């Protein structure tokens, strides 16, 4: 990546890696902000251990933050870093394999002590010798330089060394020609109560920046300028998936003209949604931290029953616990939004790593015939739209809805064009206020399970005079809702519940092809967060003349009505997903198409190259590596005029 | 319990058109009648009253009360109640549960609704058996209870619902039994308490655990084993011939004989519903050597969780204008004007 300031690359991938106590997520977050303010498009990938403070210096305690930014549309966090910042030997060891050949390693020699080398299981110091010859190495004592920089502030050694991440950030800001002022402001605000810490961190940041300027004279360190991306005009901010879902839920509740009740229980990586919503009381959002996952969903159903928009959120294992209550919401036909931030499973699995392996659980995972709509978000920004859509379906169809996201989307950040709430069509909830039928004698009668043209029953708030009635999980008679186990009635009610959910397909847009032709040799069908790598892989393959299209499915259940016909227009169907082939099975079942899986369950998102190789294999074409050698350093992001910012 | 406009109703107004499906002779019938008799006396409004239950024989209760009703899932009624009260604190909510529903599968939720102090009347029908699943021993069954799942008699020690409630932080604990004429008074006291009011009601399962409470709840001849507690009154039983006094040496209570009604001379204690230590002793008294403590054992209100939350929400609503547009644009933003711009 030894390019001059004059030859601006289109995109750069930087990975900050250190001990989980080194503040790498904070460094990455602030670098992301400065990148967004510089007008680059970007995508990030925070990758951290499940342990809060894993033993210092160990391989499993390494925390990393990767950012891909550029002057073109960025849709993934990047396959391989151009720059690796390694704050200790373990960080170097864990992340080295991913680094692009010719990439730059910046290492803190102050941490490459005998003790830390032992912990990272290095026999010899990798910075000495020629083991790193494939890469450019810039190794110097960041620890010592930081101590020097913060000396005037009289901090203890431990506290002083905590400023190392700001020193490193300062260097990175210099490398990519970024202003320091926003970070100065942020530090002053963060340490408002301890001005000496603010000053020390600012001094460290400035020292790192100054080091870049002076060290430029010789060696591999060069300043790089990445041009701003040409974006649609408007107001922008960065947003993570968790923030986006929270805001989308607030918007959804407002469009439904309902107060929101959120019942949650702490679980990684879903807790961030609870944290965001807990600060939004003034938007008529009530959050309730329940005693467990079951109480979280049951309280949300209780709130929906009482006339608010009930929402609950969790991750795989917690969603499993909520299963019985989802069945009750389906049976009593009450609106509810369930957000599932998927993580690696089964059981506790990989709490901080991403996976898409809850698709079966979402679509099928309940006792009895319990149909439930499922929507999947493809990116942090898209999650906002999906959350609104989930609220709409829940309220209009009187049904629980599951919104699927994953650990990657929840934690990743991207620039987001701030939407105008007035651009969204409201879907105000309607409550029944008087009896809705006549009995045989012509008297007014209440039928809590009468159905409208969508198949939805009326929503009746307790407290409404004259409409007292009882609901529950026992099968109920059509119309009246009285207990009724009779065979014909159960058949009719099962059908009614299924027809209602199937009918949601009438209210969703037909499936489009987001890149490529409407028919052809090969289509890649994706859902959720694999959107980015699939899209880029298809774009690259098409650029090389291959006949491949990309179909991205947002409404996982019920599926868009034309999807089957669309898929039948392709010779081959390939379904990349971060599980063992769950959506592939759904597609085969629904449409009898020969969908083939491309699976990955490593806890890491797909690399673009992995999908590109699979496209070549499916089409019987040579892989890029077989024809052109190594992938060119900055070829991983191409202009994307046809893909609008979601 | 809520301050609502008094509504005039009769017992009939609280009956539904649904056929009651409990076994003939079940204690549940008596409890249903006691509740339906009490509600008009409370001037309760059927439109603002909600009965919420879990699963089990007792949990069929809401189908038979002409109000709003939600028959939920096994053990989770407290969580539904919490959501309902947080969404609409104006509703007057009664929760009906049993020893299996509330003490076994839902024990966790019972603990937390009491600890949080949600404003609700909790009626736990304790028949010391699983009835609806055909007679397995329950968490309150006495040791040695023979059942299909314990043919040789149960081994585990029973839980004590009222002791559990107090341990969970309940601010109102009372006891009654199905056919007792005092049950409506206990229900009224529970309703008057703002916060979670826990009422254990001994209930005779005539099919699977018949007459296990006869020692103190038999229709005739068991009155002497009932200690009906009343705030500010001496703790007397057996027609005033016996009472409970302090056993200072052992830091507990003891039964003393009362001669000629002179309970003071006998050292009988006066019941104080705000005395938490006394409440702990009363719910732990072993039956046999001691009578069964009934009525309001403990009643010392604290602010209800739902009331505090409602206050906070009301404050937040008036504190700031809730403009969604400005919320979406919060934090550091930048504007793209269509041309490449300089970093700020």
mmCIF file with all atom_site columns, N, CA, C and O in Angstrom, chain A residues 629-645:
data_model
loop_
_atom_site.group_PDB
_atom_site.id
_atom_site.type_symbol
_atom_site.label_atom_id
_atom_site.label_alt_id
_atom_site.label_comp_id
_atom_site.label_asym_id
_atom_site.label_entity_id
_atom_site.label_seq_id
_atom_site.pdbx_PDB_ins_code
_atom_site.Cartn_x
_atom_site.Cartn_y
_atom_site.Cartn_z
_atom_site.occupancy
_atom_site.B_iso_or_equiv
_atom_site.pdbx_formal_charge
_atom_site.auth_seq_id
_atom_site.auth_comp_id
_atom_site.auth_asym_id
_atom_site.auth_atom_id
_atom_site.pdbx_PDB_model_num
ATOM 1  N N  . UNK A 1 629 ? -3.475  -14.442 -11.198 1.00 0.00 ? 629 UNK A N  1
ATOM 2  C CA . UNK A 1 629 ? -2.634  -14.400 -10.014 1.00 0.00 ? 629 UNK A CA 1
ATOM 3  C C  . UNK A 1 629 ? -3.362  -13.753 -8.858  1.00 0.00 ? 629 UNK A C  1
ATOM 4  O O  . UNK A 1 629 ? -4.581  -13.888 -8.732  1.00 0.00 ? 629 UNK A O  1
ATOM 5  N N  . UNK A 1 630 ? -2.635  -13.065 -8.040  1.00 0.00 ? 630 UNK A N  1
ATOM 6  C CA . UNK A 1 630 ? -3.243  -12.451 -6.869  1.00 0.00 ? 630 UNK A CA 1
ATOM 7  C C  . UNK A 1 630 ? -4.236  -11.370 -7.259  1.00 0.00 ? 630 UNK A C  1
ATOM 8  O O  . UNK A 1 630 ? -4.050  -10.660 -8.251  1.00 0.00 ? 630 UNK A O  1
ATOM 9  N N  . UNK A 1 631 ? -5.227  -11.238 -6.436  1.00 0.00 ? 631 UNK A N  1
ATOM 10 C CA . UNK A 1 631 ? -6.197  -10.173 -6.661  1.00 0.00 ? 631 UNK A CA 1
ATOM 11 C C  . UNK A 1 631 ? -5.479  -8.849  -6.445  1.00 0.00 ? 631 UNK A C  1
ATOM 12 O O  . UNK A 1 631 ? -4.693  -8.699  -5.513  1.00 0.00 ? 631 UNK A O  1
ATOM 13 N N  . UNK A 1 632 ? -5.733  -7.926  -7.330  1.00 0.00 ? 632 UNK A N  1
ATOM 14 C CA . UNK A 1 632 ? -5.071  -6.632  -7.183  1.00 0.00 ? 632 UNK A CA 1
ATOM 15 C C  . UNK A 1 632 ? -5.513  -5.945  -5.904  1.00 0.00 ? 632 UNK A C  1
ATOM 16 O O  . UNK A 1 632 ? -6.657  -6.069  -5.483  1.00 0.00 ? 632 UNK A O  1
ATOM 17 N N  . UNK A 1 633 ? -4.596  -5.207  -5.378  1.00 0.00 ? 633 UNK A N  1
ATOM 18 C CA . UNK A 1 633 ? -4.798  -4.646  -4.051  1.00 0.00 ? 633 UNK A CA 1
ATOM 19 C C  . UNK A 1 633 ? -6.107  -3.892  -3.905  1.00 0.00 ? 633 UNK A C  1
ATOM 20 O O  . UNK A 1 633 ? -6.848  -4.104  -2.967  1.00 0.00 ? 633 UNK A O  1
ATOM 21 N N  . UNK A 1 634 ? -6.415  -3.035  -4.827  1.00 0.00 ? 634 UNK A N  1
ATOM 22 C CA . UNK A 1 634 ? -7.605  -2.212  -4.628  1.00 0.00 ? 634 UNK A CA 1
ATOM 23 C C  . UNK A 1 634 ? -8.737  -2.497  -5.606  1.00 0.00 ? 634 UNK A C  1
ATOM 24 O O  . UNK A 1 634 ? -9.518  -1.630  -5.942  1.00 0.00 ? 634 UNK A O  1
ATOM 25 N N  . UNK A 1 635 ? -8.812  -3.754  -6.002  1.00 0.00 ? 635 UNK A N  1
ATOM 26 C CA . UNK A 1 635 ? -9.851  -4.115  -6.960  1.00 0.00 ? 635 UNK A CA 1
ATOM 27 C C  . UNK A 1 635 ? -11.100 -4.632  -6.258  1.00 0.00 ? 635 UNK A C  1
ATOM 28 O O  . UNK A 1 635 ? -12.050 -5.057  -6.889  1.00 0.00 ? 635 UNK A O  1
ATOM 29 N N  . UNK A 1 636 ? -11.072 -4.605  -4.953  1.00 0.00 ? 636 UNK A N  1
ATOM 30 C CA . UNK A 1 636 ? -12.206 -5.246  -4.273  1.00 0.00 ? 636 UNK A CA 1
ATOM 31 C C  . UNK A 1 636 ? -13.437 -4.358  -4.217  1.00 0.00 ? 636 UNK A C  1
ATOM 32 O O  . UNK A 1 636 ? -14.477 -4.776  -3.792  1.00 0.00 ? 636 UNK A O  1
ATOM 33 N N  . UNK A 1 637 ? -13.311 -3.131  -4.615  1.00 0.00 ? 637 UNK A N  1
ATOM 34 C CA . UNK A 1 637 ? -14.478 -2.260  -4.625  1.00 0.00 ? 637 UNK A CA 1
ATOM 35 C C  . UNK A 1 637 ? -14.558 -1.564  -5.979  1.00 0.00 ? 637 UNK A C  1
ATOM 36 O O  . UNK A 1 637 ? -13.629 -0.872  -6.372  1.00 0.00 ? 637 UNK A O  1
ATOM 37 N N  . UNK A 1 638 ? -15.657 -1.780  -6.636  1.00 0.00 ? 638 UNK A N  1
ATOM 38 C CA . UNK A 1 638 ? -15.832 -1.158  -7.939  1.00 0.00 ? 638 UNK A CA 1
ATOM 39 C C  . UNK A 1 638 ? -16.997 -0.178  -7.876  1.00 0.00 ? 638 UNK A C  1
ATOM 40 O O  . UNK A 1 638 ? -17.848 -0.301  -7.016  1.00 0.00 ? 638 UNK A O  1
ATOM 41 N N  . UNK A 1 639 ? -17.009 0.780   -8.791  1.00 0.00 ? 639 UNK A N  1
ATOM 42 C CA . UNK A 1 639 ? -18.113 1.742   -8.760  1.00 0.00 ? 639 UNK A CA 1
ATOM 43 C C  . UNK A 1 639 ? -19.466 1.027   -8.865  1.00 0.00 ? 639 UNK A C  1
ATOM 44 O O  . UNK A 1 639 ? -19.569 0.002   -9.527  1.00 0.00 ? 639 UNK A O  1
ATOM 45 N N  . UNK A 1 640 ? -20.450 1.574   -8.215  1.00 0.00 ? 640 UNK A N  1
ATOM 46 C CA . UNK A 1 640 ? -21.743 0.877   -8.200  1.00 0.00 ? 640 UNK A CA 1
ATOM 47 C C  . UNK A 1 640 ? -22.875 1.840   -8.529  1.00 0.00 ? 640 UNK A C  1
ATOM 48 O O  . UNK A 1 640 ? -23.702 2.132   -7.685  1.00 0.00 ? 640 UNK A O  1
ATOM 49 N N  . UNK A 1 641 ? -22.910 2.343   -9.760  1.00 0.00 ? 641 UNK A N  1
ATOM 50 C CA . UNK A 1 641 ? -23.956 3.309   -10.079 1.00 0.00 ? 641 UNK A CA 1
ATOM 51 C C  . UNK A 1 641 ? -25.353 2.705   -9.960  1.00 0.00 ? 641 UNK A C  1
ATOM 52 O O  . UNK A 1 641 ? -26.302 3.401   -9.635  1.00 0.00 ? 641 UNK A O  1
ATOM 53 N N  . UNK A 1 642 ? -25.478 1.393   -10.177 1.00 0.00 ? 642 UNK A N  1
ATOM 54 C CA . UNK A 1 642 ? -26.822 0.813   -10.193 1.00 0.00 ? 642 UNK A CA 1
ATOM 55 C C  . UNK A 1 642 ? -27.333 0.468   -8.792  1.00 0.00 ? 642 UNK A C  1
ATOM 56 O O  . UNK A 1 642 ? -28.503 0.215   -8.610  1.00 0.00 ? 642 UNK A O  1
ATOM 57 N N  . UNK A 1 643 ? -26.446 0.431   -7.834  1.00 0.00 ? 643 UNK A N  1
ATOM 58 C CA . UNK A 1 643 ? -26.912 0.076   -6.486  1.00 0.00 ? 643 UNK A CA 1
ATOM 59 C C  . UNK A 1 643 ? -27.018 1.334   -5.642  1.00 0.00 ? 643 UNK A C  1
ATOM 60 O O  . UNK A 1 643 ? -26.030 1.910   -5.244  1.00 0.00 ? 643 UNK A O  1
ATOM 61 N N  . UNK A 1 644 ? -28.220 1.751   -5.409  1.00 0.00 ? 644 UNK A N  1
ATOM 62 C CA . UNK A 1 644 ? -28.425 2.944   -4.584  1.00 0.00 ? 644 UNK A CA 1
ATOM 63 C C  . UNK A 1 644 ? -28.110 2.608   -3.138  1.00 0.00 ? 644 UNK A C  1
ATOM 64 O O  . UNK A 1 644 ? -28.221 1.468   -2.717  1.00 0.00 ? 644 UNK A O  1
ATOM 65 N N  . UNK A 1 645 ? -27.740 3.594   -2.378  1.00 0.00 ? 645 UNK A N  1
ATOM 66 C CA . UNK A 1 645 ? -27.529 3.402   -0.950  1.00 0.00 ? 645 UNK A CA 1
ATOM 67 C C  . UNK A 1 645 ? -28.845 2.921   -0.336  1.00 0.00 ? 645 UNK A C  1
ATOM 68 O O  . UNK A 1 645 ? -29.867 3.558   -0.490  1.00 0.00 ? 645 UNK A O  1
#
